[in-house]
Structures are given as structure tokens and as C-alpha cells.
């Protein structure tokens, strides 16, 4: 048991890098794992409750939108009502899908975080973690300001639209998390390639003394690079399992938002 716990231990700098994303996931009621006393573990009862609360909020907000929109549309009420019913069903079902994914993929989320840290340890570059943390903060700030600007410009007069657009943050925040994790994976691949280039340059060293000295460590370096490569590939597989449904939902919901905007122009 102690060995398992030690394998789940996250470095402090790595925790700081993840903190903005973890905070956002809690705010949008979609925690994917739990970090307690430096150890990352699958979600527990508290996180289960938070996830269920997120689904309830999404369903409740869409029901309010469906009901209150009837008082704003003046023509073609039947078709509008059908579209709103479809929206309510889609967003409610999508929230259930994300809830299920969070439950089923909780262990994979933990494994993904551990793989990311394991690869990063090979290259020893905490400065990159600080930059990534700043990028995470900027990404969250941009999506939040975009949501607020969208509300002010288009839906400032209608309360039901305001709370609905805020509820879309439930889905957008999940995609921001996925994007930032992918960007971090991309950063790790670049670090691996640079390390591989340095390895190849050193192996082609013409100086006999330097090359002989390096041969004593060549097997260890090969093992480190190969292991890091396998961990990166495994992280990509875990990423696919975890986020494939979220991306599909986000792509379809973007079409619905565009359609709602067109209807708002014609009927408000």
C-alpha cells in the first residue's frame, strides 16, 4: 500500500501547474480526480456529489430556458418550442454522458496525470512548469472573459439566456482542460525530441576521450529516452479514452449555439 501511495505522489511544482485547471474543474462541477496531501487519487464521495450537482444544474437551467423562452418568441411558437425541447434533451443527455465519463475514466485520469509527471521528471525543467501554469491561467481567463462579453453583447436583456450561456461554461471548461493537457503533451514531445537530438550529437562525438566517457552512461540514457517515449504514447491513449466523447459533444453543441444565435436574430 505504501508503494502504491508513493507512486501517486505529485511534486509541488507539478501540483502548482495543475492548480488552475483543477480549480476550474471544481467551479464547473466536473472534478476528474482528487489531490489530497500531494497524492492524486480517483474521485471520492465528495467529488461524486459535485458531479451530480453539475448535472442537476445543467438540466434545471435548460428547463428554465425552455419554459421562459415561450414568453419571448412572438411567432412560429411550435417550431421554436420543438427546438428548445431538443436543446433541453441534448444538453441534459450530454451532461449525463460527461458524468458517466468522469466516473468511468477516473482511474485513467489519475494515470494520465502520473504519466505526464513521469515523463517530465526525465527532463528536469521546472521553468517549463511555471510557464505552463501561466498558460493555463491565461486560457481560463480568456474563456471566462469571452463568455462574459458574449452575454453583454447578445443576451444582456434576457435572464433565461444569461443563465443558459453561463451553463455552457460547464461544457467549455471541460474542453479547455482537454486543450491544455494536449498542449502540455505537445510540450513534452518537444522536450523528448530535443533530448534525443542531444543524445545523437553526443554519440557522434569525434573526440575519443569524451565518447569513451559517455559510453558508460549510454545504456542508461537510451533506457530513459525509450521509457519516456512509451509513457508519452500511453498518455496519448489515455487522453483519447478520456476526452473523445467530450470533444464530440462540444462539436455538436457549437452548431446548436450558432443555430440559437440565428433564431435570436429573427425572433427577438
PDB file of C-alpha atoms in Angstrom:
ATOM      1  CA  UNK A   1       0.000   0.000   0.000  1.00  0.00           C
ATOM      2  CA  UNK A   2       2.849   2.418   0.785  1.00  0.00           C
ATOM      3  CA  UNK A   3       4.397   1.709  -2.597  1.00  0.00           C
ATOM      4  CA  UNK A   4       1.120   2.457  -4.383  1.00  0.00           C
ATOM      5  CA  UNK A   5       0.730   5.743  -2.498  1.00  0.00           C
ATOM      6  CA  UNK A   6       4.293   6.813  -3.273  1.00  0.00           C
ATOM      7  CA  UNK A   7       3.660   6.162  -6.960  1.00  0.00           C
ATOM      8  CA  UNK A   8       0.725   8.598  -6.745  1.00  0.00           C
ATOM      9  CA  UNK A   9       2.740  11.389  -5.164  1.00  0.00           C
ATOM     10  CA  UNK A  10       2.907  14.629  -7.154  1.00  0.00           C
ATOM     11  CA  UNK A  11       5.749  17.126  -6.922  1.00  0.00           C
ATOM     12  CA  UNK A  12       4.828  20.532  -5.534  1.00  0.00           C
ATOM     13  CA  UNK A  13       5.717  22.345  -8.761  1.00  0.00           C
ATOM     14  CA  UNK A  14       3.632  19.912 -10.765  1.00  0.00           C
ATOM     15  CA  UNK A  15       0.689  20.478  -8.417  1.00  0.00           C
ATOM     16  CA  UNK A  16       1.037  24.238  -8.899  1.00  0.00           C
ATOM     17  CA  UNK A  17       0.950  23.739 -12.665  1.00  0.00           C
ATOM     18  CA  UNK A  18      -2.284  21.748 -12.379  1.00  0.00           C
ATOM     19  CA  UNK A  19      -3.925  24.034  -9.822  1.00  0.00           C
ATOM     20  CA  UNK A  20      -5.672  26.453 -12.262  1.00  0.00           C
ATOM     21  CA  UNK A  21      -7.160  23.522 -14.204  1.00  0.00           C
ATOM     22  CA  UNK A  22      -8.209  21.717 -11.023  1.00  0.00           C
ATOM     23  CA  UNK A  23      -9.849  24.875  -9.688  1.00  0.00           C
ATOM     24  CA  UNK A  24     -11.757  25.381 -12.938  1.00  0.00           C
ATOM     25  CA  UNK A  25     -12.952  21.761 -12.907  1.00  0.00           C
ATOM     26  CA  UNK A  26     -14.321  22.242  -9.398  1.00  0.00           C
ATOM     27  CA  UNK A  27     -16.036  25.511 -10.356  1.00  0.00           C
ATOM     28  CA  UNK A  28     -17.788  23.896 -13.342  1.00  0.00           C
ATOM     29  CA  UNK A  29     -18.705  20.924 -11.118  1.00  0.00           C
ATOM     30  CA  UNK A  30     -16.654  18.331 -13.010  1.00  0.00           C
ATOM     31  CA  UNK A  31     -13.723  17.188 -10.839  1.00  0.00           C
ATOM     32  CA  UNK A  32     -11.818  14.413 -12.609  1.00  0.00           C
ATOM     33  CA  UNK A  33      -9.533  13.312  -9.782  1.00  0.00           C
ATOM     34  CA  UNK A  34      -8.636  14.297  -6.248  1.00  0.00           C
ATOM     35  CA  UNK A  35      -5.346  15.691  -4.945  1.00  0.00           C
ATOM     36  CA  UNK A  36      -5.012  15.411  -1.180  1.00  0.00           C
ATOM     37  CA  UNK A  37      -1.772  15.999   0.735  1.00  0.00           C
ATOM     38  CA  UNK A  38       0.147  15.764  -2.533  1.00  0.00           C
ATOM     39  CA  UNK A  39      -1.333  12.414  -3.604  1.00  0.00           C
ATOM     40  CA  UNK A  40      -3.532  12.138  -6.700  1.00  0.00           C
ATOM     41  CA  UNK A  41      -6.342   9.577  -6.406  1.00  0.00           C
ATOM     42  CA  UNK A  42      -9.635   8.753  -8.179  1.00  0.00           C
ATOM     43  CA  UNK A  43     -12.645  10.831  -7.219  1.00  0.00           C
ATOM     44  CA  UNK A  44     -14.439  10.009  -3.965  1.00  0.00           C
ATOM     45  CA  UNK A  45     -17.895  10.615  -2.490  1.00  0.00           C
ATOM     46  CA  UNK A  46     -17.448  14.394  -2.312  1.00  0.00           C
ATOM     47  CA  UNK A  47     -16.475  14.564  -5.991  1.00  0.00           C
ATOM     48  CA  UNK A  48     -19.343  12.248  -6.927  1.00  0.00           C
ATOM     49  CA  UNK A  49     -21.762  14.646  -5.240  1.00  0.00           C
ATOM     50  CA  UNK A  50     -20.209  17.648  -7.011  1.00  0.00           C
ATOM     51  CA  UNK A  51     -20.540  15.902 -10.400  1.00  0.00           C
ATOM     52  CA  UNK A  52     -24.195  15.015  -9.733  1.00  0.00           C
ATOM     53  CA  UNK A  53     -24.836  18.622  -8.727  1.00  0.00           C
ATOM     54  CA  UNK A  54     -23.381  19.779 -12.061  1.00  0.00           C
ATOM     55  CA  UNK A  55     -25.819  17.591 -13.994  1.00  0.00           C
ATOM     56  CA  UNK A  56     -28.746  18.873 -11.941  1.00  0.00           C
ATOM     57  CA  UNK A  57     -27.714  22.488 -12.597  1.00  0.00           C
ATOM     58  CA  UNK A  58     -27.439  21.924 -16.371  1.00  0.00           C
ATOM     59  CA  UNK A  59     -30.851  20.212 -16.539  1.00  0.00           C
ATOM     60  CA  UNK A  60     -32.518  22.836 -14.341  1.00  0.00           C
ATOM     61  CA  UNK A  61     -31.107  25.756 -16.340  1.00  0.00           C
ATOM     62  CA  UNK A  62     -32.217  24.245 -19.651  1.00  0.00           C
ATOM     63  CA  UNK A  63     -35.705  23.619 -18.315  1.00  0.00           C
ATOM     64  CA  UNK A  64     -35.889  27.263 -17.246  1.00  0.00           C
ATOM     65  CA  UNK A  65     -34.741  28.347 -20.687  1.00  0.00           C
ATOM     66  CA  UNK A  66     -37.316  26.128 -22.393  1.00  0.00           C
ATOM     67  CA  UNK A  67     -40.163  27.413 -20.253  1.00  0.00           C
ATOM     68  CA  UNK A  68     -39.277  31.106 -20.139  1.00  0.00           C
ATOM     69  CA  UNK A  69     -38.425  31.353 -23.849  1.00  0.00           C
ATOM     70  CA  UNK A  70     -42.097  30.917 -24.706  1.00  0.00           C
ATOM     71  CA  UNK A  71     -42.733  34.419 -23.405  1.00  0.00           C
ATOM     72  CA  UNK A  72     -40.096  35.996 -25.662  1.00  0.00           C
ATOM     73  CA  UNK A  73     -40.824  34.409 -29.031  1.00  0.00           C
ATOM     74  CA  UNK A  74     -43.747  36.048 -30.809  1.00  0.00           C
ATOM     75  CA  UNK A  75     -44.072  33.918 -33.970  1.00  0.00           C
ATOM     76  CA  UNK A  76     -43.690  30.294 -35.042  1.00  0.00           C
ATOM     77  CA  UNK A  77     -44.013  29.144 -31.445  1.00  0.00           C
ATOM     78  CA  UNK A  78     -44.485  25.454 -32.315  1.00  0.00           C
ATOM     79  CA  UNK A  79     -41.196  25.099 -34.197  1.00  0.00           C
ATOM     80  CA  UNK A  80     -39.314  27.137 -31.607  1.00  0.00           C
ATOM     81  CA  UNK A  81     -40.759  25.001 -28.836  1.00  0.00           C
ATOM     82  CA  UNK A  82     -39.610  21.859 -30.655  1.00  0.00           C
ATOM     83  CA  UNK A  83     -36.090  23.219 -30.998  1.00  0.00           C
ATOM     84  CA  UNK A  84     -35.981  24.204 -27.343  1.00  0.00           C
ATOM     85  CA  UNK A  85     -37.190  20.751 -26.332  1.00  0.00           C
ATOM     86  CA  UNK A  86     -34.438  19.213 -28.430  1.00  0.00           C
ATOM     87  CA  UNK A  87     -31.867  21.540 -26.821  1.00  0.00           C
ATOM     88  CA  UNK A  88     -33.030  20.586 -23.352  1.00  0.00           C
ATOM     89  CA  UNK A  89     -32.828  16.886 -24.154  1.00  0.00           C
ATOM     90  CA  UNK A  90     -29.414  17.233 -25.807  1.00  0.00           C
ATOM     91  CA  UNK A  91     -27.735  19.252 -23.063  1.00  0.00           C
ATOM     92  CA  UNK A  92     -29.254  17.105 -20.333  1.00  0.00           C
ATOM     93  CA  UNK A  93     -28.131  13.901 -22.033  1.00  0.00           C
ATOM     94  CA  UNK A  94     -24.695  15.384 -22.703  1.00  0.00           C
ATOM     95  CA  UNK A  95     -24.251  16.267 -19.038  1.00  0.00           C
ATOM     96  CA  UNK A  96     -25.119  12.663 -18.139  1.00  0.00           C
ATOM     97  CA  UNK A  97     -22.551  11.445 -20.663  1.00  0.00           C
ATOM     98  CA  UNK A  98     -19.844  13.646 -19.133  1.00  0.00           C
ATOM     99  CA  UNK A  99     -20.891  12.489 -15.670  1.00  0.00           C
ATOM    100  CA  UNK A 100     -20.533   8.859 -16.740  1.00  0.00           C
ATOM    101  CA  UNK A 101     -17.184   9.550 -18.404  1.00  0.00           C
ATOM    102  CA  UNK A 102     -15.866  11.213 -15.237  1.00  0.00           C
ATOM    103  CA  UNK A 103     -16.923   8.200 -13.170  1.00  0.00           C
ATOM    104  CA  UNK A 104     -15.681   5.525 -15.561  1.00  0.00           C
ATOM    105  CA  UNK A 105     -12.447   7.298 -16.509  1.00  0.00           C
ATOM    106  CA  UNK A 106     -11.492   8.484 -13.024  1.00  0.00           C
ATOM    107  CA  UNK A 107      -8.628   5.977 -12.708  1.00  0.00           C
ATOM    108  CA  UNK A 108      -7.449   6.800 -16.233  1.00  0.00           C
ATOM    109  CA  UNK A 109      -7.412  10.496 -15.296  1.00  0.00           C
ATOM    110  CA  UNK A 110      -5.110   9.659 -12.409  1.00  0.00           C
ATOM    111  CA  UNK A 111      -2.894   7.531 -14.651  1.00  0.00           C
ATOM    112  CA  UNK A 112      -2.725  10.339 -17.221  1.00  0.00           C
ATOM    113  CA  UNK A 113      -1.550  12.856 -14.627  1.00  0.00           C
ATOM    114  CA  UNK A 114       1.048  10.411 -13.315  1.00  0.00           C
ATOM    115  CA  UNK A 115       2.306   9.667 -16.834  1.00  0.00           C
ATOM    116  CA  UNK A 116       2.658  13.379 -17.561  1.00  0.00           C
ATOM    117  CA  UNK A 117       4.692  13.883 -14.404  1.00  0.00           C
ATOM    118  CA  UNK A 118       6.765  10.768 -15.007  1.00  0.00           C
ATOM    119  CA  UNK A 119       7.784  11.994 -18.456  1.00  0.00           C
ATOM    120  CA  UNK A 120       8.551  15.476 -17.172  1.00  0.00           C
ATOM    121  CA  UNK A 121      10.838  14.139 -14.444  1.00  0.00           C
ATOM    122  CA  UNK A 122      13.087  12.674 -17.128  1.00  0.00           C
ATOM    123  CA  UNK A 123      13.918  16.136 -18.428  1.00  0.00           C
ATOM    124  CA  UNK A 124      14.103  18.102 -15.152  1.00  0.00           C
ATOM    125  CA  UNK A 125      12.855  21.531 -16.199  1.00  0.00           C
ATOM    126  CA  UNK A 126      10.698  23.257 -13.570  1.00  0.00           C
ATOM    127  CA  UNK A 127      10.793  26.508 -15.535  1.00  0.00           C
ATOM    128  CA  UNK A 128       8.551  24.839 -18.116  1.00  0.00           C
ATOM    129  CA  UNK A 129       6.034  24.018 -15.389  1.00  0.00           C
ATOM    130  CA  UNK A 130       5.825  27.685 -14.375  1.00  0.00           C
ATOM    131  CA  UNK A 131       5.178  28.726 -17.981  1.00  0.00           C
ATOM    132  CA  UNK A 132       2.530  26.038 -18.382  1.00  0.00           C
ATOM    133  CA  UNK A 133       0.799  27.195 -15.203  1.00  0.00           C
ATOM    134  CA  UNK A 134       0.695  30.755 -16.568  1.00  0.00           C
ATOM    135  CA  UNK A 135      -0.674  29.493 -19.888  1.00  0.00           C
ATOM    136  CA  UNK A 136      -3.380  27.580 -18.013  1.00  0.00           C
ATOM    137  CA  UNK A 137      -4.378  30.738 -16.154  1.00  0.00           C
ATOM    138  CA  UNK A 138      -4.485  32.746 -19.382  1.00  0.00           C
ATOM    139  CA  UNK A 139      -6.620  30.116 -21.158  1.00  0.00           C
ATOM    140  CA  UNK A 140      -9.149  30.072 -18.317  1.00  0.00           C
ATOM    141  CA  UNK A 141      -9.225  33.873 -18.191  1.00  0.00           C
ATOM    142  CA  UNK A 142      -9.813  34.123 -21.949  1.00  0.00           C
ATOM    143  CA  UNK A 143     -12.737  31.688 -21.992  1.00  0.00           C
ATOM    144  CA  UNK A 144     -14.273  33.416 -18.951  1.00  0.00           C
ATOM    145  CA  UNK A 145     -13.984  36.896 -20.475  1.00  0.00           C
ATOM    146  CA  UNK A 146     -15.310  35.606 -23.797  1.00  0.00           C
ATOM    147  CA  UNK A 147     -18.351  34.187 -22.048  1.00  0.00           C
ATOM    148  CA  UNK A 148     -18.970  37.476 -20.223  1.00  0.00           C
ATOM    149  CA  UNK A 149     -18.549  39.516 -23.412  1.00  0.00           C
ATOM    150  CA  UNK A 150     -20.918  37.211 -25.264  1.00  0.00           C
ATOM    151  CA  UNK A 151     -23.509  37.729 -22.529  1.00  0.00           C
ATOM    152  CA  UNK A 152     -23.170  41.501 -22.523  1.00  0.00           C
ATOM    153  CA  UNK A 153     -23.431  41.854 -26.293  1.00  0.00           C
ATOM    154  CA  UNK A 154     -26.169  39.352 -27.116  1.00  0.00           C
ATOM    155  CA  UNK A 155     -28.131  38.329 -24.077  1.00  0.00           C
ATOM    156  CA  UNK A 156     -27.989  41.223 -21.674  1.00  0.00           C
ATOM    157  CA  UNK A 157     -31.766  41.720 -21.730  1.00  0.00           C
ATOM    158  CA  UNK A 158     -32.989  38.167 -21.064  1.00  0.00           C
ATOM    159  CA  UNK A 159     -32.306  36.411 -17.789  1.00  0.00           C
ATOM    160  CA  UNK A 160     -33.071  32.919 -19.116  1.00  0.00           C
ATOM    161  CA  UNK A 161     -30.441  33.345 -21.842  1.00  0.00           C
ATOM    162  CA  UNK A 162     -27.921  34.676 -19.333  1.00  0.00           C
ATOM    163  CA  UNK A 163     -28.102  31.635 -17.085  1.00  0.00           C
ATOM    164  CA  UNK A 164     -28.148  29.332 -20.117  1.00  0.00           C
ATOM    165  CA  UNK A 165     -24.934  30.788 -21.548  1.00  0.00           C
ATOM    166  CA  UNK A 166     -23.354  30.504 -18.115  1.00  0.00           C
ATOM    167  CA  UNK A 167     -24.353  26.824 -18.072  1.00  0.00           C
ATOM    168  CA  UNK A 168     -22.498  26.337 -21.373  1.00  0.00           C
ATOM    169  CA  UNK A 169     -19.344  27.041 -19.387  1.00  0.00           C
ATOM    170  CA  UNK A 170     -19.935  23.536 -17.999  1.00  0.00           C
ATOM    171  CA  UNK A 171     -19.029  22.138 -21.421  1.00  0.00           C
ATOM    172  CA  UNK A 172     -16.491  24.808 -22.446  1.00  0.00           C
ATOM    173  CA  UNK A 173     -14.475  24.372 -19.266  1.00  0.00           C
ATOM    174  CA  UNK A 174     -14.149  20.665 -19.934  1.00  0.00           C
ATOM    175  CA  UNK A 175     -12.734  21.377 -23.404  1.00  0.00           C
ATOM    176  CA  UNK A 176     -10.299  23.962 -22.010  1.00  0.00           C
ATOM    177  CA  UNK A 177      -8.998  21.272 -19.670  1.00  0.00           C
ATOM    178  CA  UNK A 178      -8.575  18.883 -22.617  1.00  0.00           C
ATOM    179  CA  UNK A 179      -6.805  21.522 -24.742  1.00  0.00           C
ATOM    180  CA  UNK A 180      -4.335  22.454 -22.015  1.00  0.00           C
ATOM    181  CA  UNK A 181      -3.494  18.820 -21.308  1.00  0.00           C
ATOM    182  CA  UNK A 182      -2.886  18.287 -25.031  1.00  0.00           C
ATOM    183  CA  UNK A 183      -0.638  21.357 -25.190  1.00  0.00           C
ATOM    184  CA  UNK A 184       1.354  20.005 -22.258  1.00  0.00           C
ATOM    185  CA  UNK A 185       1.718  16.674 -24.060  1.00  0.00           C
ATOM    186  CA  UNK A 186       2.949  18.590 -27.097  1.00  0.00           C
ATOM    187  CA  UNK A 187       5.490  20.365 -24.904  1.00  0.00           C
ATOM    188  CA  UNK A 188       6.728  17.023 -23.562  1.00  0.00           C
ATOM    189  CA  UNK A 189       7.163  15.670 -27.088  1.00  0.00           C
ATOM    190  CA  UNK A 190       9.298  18.702 -27.978  1.00  0.00           C
ATOM    191  CA  UNK A 191      11.431  18.150 -24.884  1.00  0.00           C
ATOM    192  CA  UNK A 192      11.841  14.485 -25.802  1.00  0.00           C
ATOM    193  CA  UNK A 193      12.932  15.368 -29.342  1.00  0.00           C
ATOM    194  CA  UNK A 194      15.481  17.871 -28.042  1.00  0.00           C
ATOM    195  CA  UNK A 195      16.839  15.264 -25.642  1.00  0.00           C
ATOM    196  CA  UNK A 196      17.043  12.772 -28.497  1.00  0.00           C
ATOM    197  CA  UNK A 197      18.963  15.292 -30.646  1.00  0.00           C
ATOM    198  CA  UNK A 198      21.441  15.905 -27.834  1.00  0.00           C
ATOM    199  CA  UNK A 199      21.827  12.153 -27.405  1.00  0.00           C
ATOM    200  CA  UNK A 200      22.557  11.669 -31.118  1.00  0.00           C
ATOM    201  CA  UNK A 201      25.039  14.554 -31.167  1.00  0.00           C
ATOM    202  CA  UNK A 202      26.885  13.155 -28.182  1.00  0.00           C
ATOM    203  CA  UNK A 203      27.003   9.669 -29.703  1.00  0.00           C
ATOM    204  CA  UNK A 204      28.631  11.123 -32.806  1.00  0.00           C
ATOM    205  CA  UNK A 205      31.282  12.899 -30.731  1.00  0.00           C
ATOM    206  CA  UNK A 206      34.622  12.614 -32.651  1.00  0.00           C
ATOM    207  CA  UNK A 207      36.686  13.117 -29.500  1.00  0.00           C
ATOM    208  CA  UNK A 208      37.664   9.617 -28.357  1.00  0.00           C
ATOM    209  CA  UNK A 209      38.048  10.517 -24.673  1.00  0.00           C
ATOM    210  CA  UNK A 210      34.670  12.214 -24.431  1.00  0.00           C
ATOM    211  CA  UNK A 211      32.963   9.409 -26.334  1.00  0.00           C
ATOM    212  CA  UNK A 212      34.528   6.725 -24.135  1.00  0.00           C
ATOM    213  CA  UNK A 213      33.421   8.587 -21.026  1.00  0.00           C
ATOM    214  CA  UNK A 214      29.883   8.845 -22.394  1.00  0.00           C
ATOM    215  CA  UNK A 215      29.656   5.146 -23.244  1.00  0.00           C
ATOM    216  CA  UNK A 216      29.455   4.335 -19.549  1.00  0.00           C
ATOM    217  CA  UNK A 217      26.106   6.119 -19.427  1.00  0.00           C
ATOM    218  CA  UNK A 218      24.769   5.391 -22.898  1.00  0.00           C
ATOM    219  CA  UNK A 219      22.655   2.394 -21.909  1.00  0.00           C
ATOM    220  CA  UNK A 220      21.032   4.307 -19.065  1.00  0.00           C
ATOM    221  CA  UNK A 221      20.260   7.268 -21.330  1.00  0.00           C
ATOM    222  CA  UNK A 222      18.793   5.004 -24.001  1.00  0.00           C
ATOM    223  CA  UNK A 223      16.548   3.396 -21.403  1.00  0.00           C
ATOM    224  CA  UNK A 224      15.378   6.782 -20.103  1.00  0.00           C
ATOM    225  CA  UNK A 225      14.517   8.063 -23.579  1.00  0.00           C
ATOM    226  CA  UNK A 226      12.777   4.855 -24.592  1.00  0.00           C
ATOM    227  CA  UNK A 227      10.770   4.713 -21.359  1.00  0.00           C
ATOM    228  CA  UNK A 228       9.774   8.365 -21.748  1.00  0.00           C
ATOM    229  CA  UNK A 229       8.632   7.664 -25.313  1.00  0.00           C
ATOM    230  CA  UNK A 230       6.466   4.747 -24.144  1.00  0.00           C
ATOM    231  CA  UNK A 231       4.976   6.907 -21.389  1.00  0.00           C
ATOM    232  CA  UNK A 232       4.119   9.650 -23.898  1.00  0.00           C
ATOM    233  CA  UNK A 233       2.401   7.145 -26.190  1.00  0.00           C
ATOM    234  CA  UNK A 234       0.483   5.727 -23.238  1.00  0.00           C
ATOM    235  CA  UNK A 235      -0.555   9.252 -22.225  1.00  0.00           C
ATOM    236  CA  UNK A 236      -1.961   9.851 -25.714  1.00  0.00           C
ATOM    237  CA  UNK A 237      -4.000   6.641 -25.488  1.00  0.00           C
ATOM    238  CA  UNK A 238      -5.374   7.640 -22.099  1.00  0.00           C
ATOM    239  CA  UNK A 239      -6.145  11.103 -23.456  1.00  0.00           C
ATOM    240  CA  UNK A 240      -8.178   9.583 -26.287  1.00  0.00           C
ATOM    241  CA  UNK A 241     -10.184   7.371 -23.930  1.00  0.00           C
ATOM    242  CA  UNK A 242     -10.926  10.249 -21.573  1.00  0.00           C
ATOM    243  CA  UNK A 243     -11.797  13.116 -23.924  1.00  0.00           C
ATOM    244  CA  UNK A 244     -13.187  11.595 -27.131  1.00  0.00           C
ATOM    245  CA  UNK A 245     -16.808  11.982 -26.003  1.00  0.00           C
ATOM    246  CA  UNK A 246     -16.254  15.495 -24.654  1.00  0.00           C
ATOM    247  CA  UNK A 247     -14.851  16.689 -27.987  1.00  0.00           C
ATOM    248  CA  UNK A 248     -17.730  15.139 -29.939  1.00  0.00           C
ATOM    249  CA  UNK A 249     -20.296  16.781 -27.671  1.00  0.00           C
ATOM    250  CA  UNK A 250     -18.541  20.150 -27.945  1.00  0.00           C
ATOM    251  CA  UNK A 251     -18.506  19.979 -31.761  1.00  0.00           C
ATOM    252  CA  UNK A 252     -22.254  19.310 -31.929  1.00  0.00           C
ATOM    253  CA  UNK A 253     -23.135  21.861 -29.289  1.00  0.00           C
ATOM    254  CA  UNK A 254     -21.256  24.551 -31.253  1.00  0.00           C
ATOM    255  CA  UNK A 255     -23.735  24.007 -34.090  1.00  0.00           C
ATOM    256  CA  UNK A 256     -26.634  24.404 -31.668  1.00  0.00           C
ATOM    257  CA  UNK A 257     -25.230  27.672 -30.318  1.00  0.00           C
ATOM    258  CA  UNK A 258     -24.866  29.019 -33.866  1.00  0.00           C
ATOM    259  CA  UNK A 259     -28.431  27.974 -34.649  1.00  0.00           C
ATOM    260  CA  UNK A 260     -29.760  29.623 -31.459  1.00  0.00           C
ATOM    261  CA  UNK A 261     -27.958  32.824 -32.360  1.00  0.00           C
ATOM    262  CA  UNK A 262     -29.615  32.880 -35.802  1.00  0.00           C
ATOM    263  CA  UNK A 263     -33.049  32.295 -34.277  1.00  0.00           C
ATOM    264  CA  UNK A 264     -32.462  35.041 -31.748  1.00  0.00           C
ATOM    265  CA  UNK A 265     -31.735  37.497 -34.574  1.00  0.00           C
ATOM    266  CA  UNK A 266     -35.031  36.650 -36.283  1.00  0.00           C
ATOM    267  CA  UNK A 267     -37.414  36.240 -33.356  1.00  0.00           C
ATOM    268  CA  UNK A 268     -36.254  38.575 -30.574  1.00  0.00           C
TER     269      UNK A 268
END
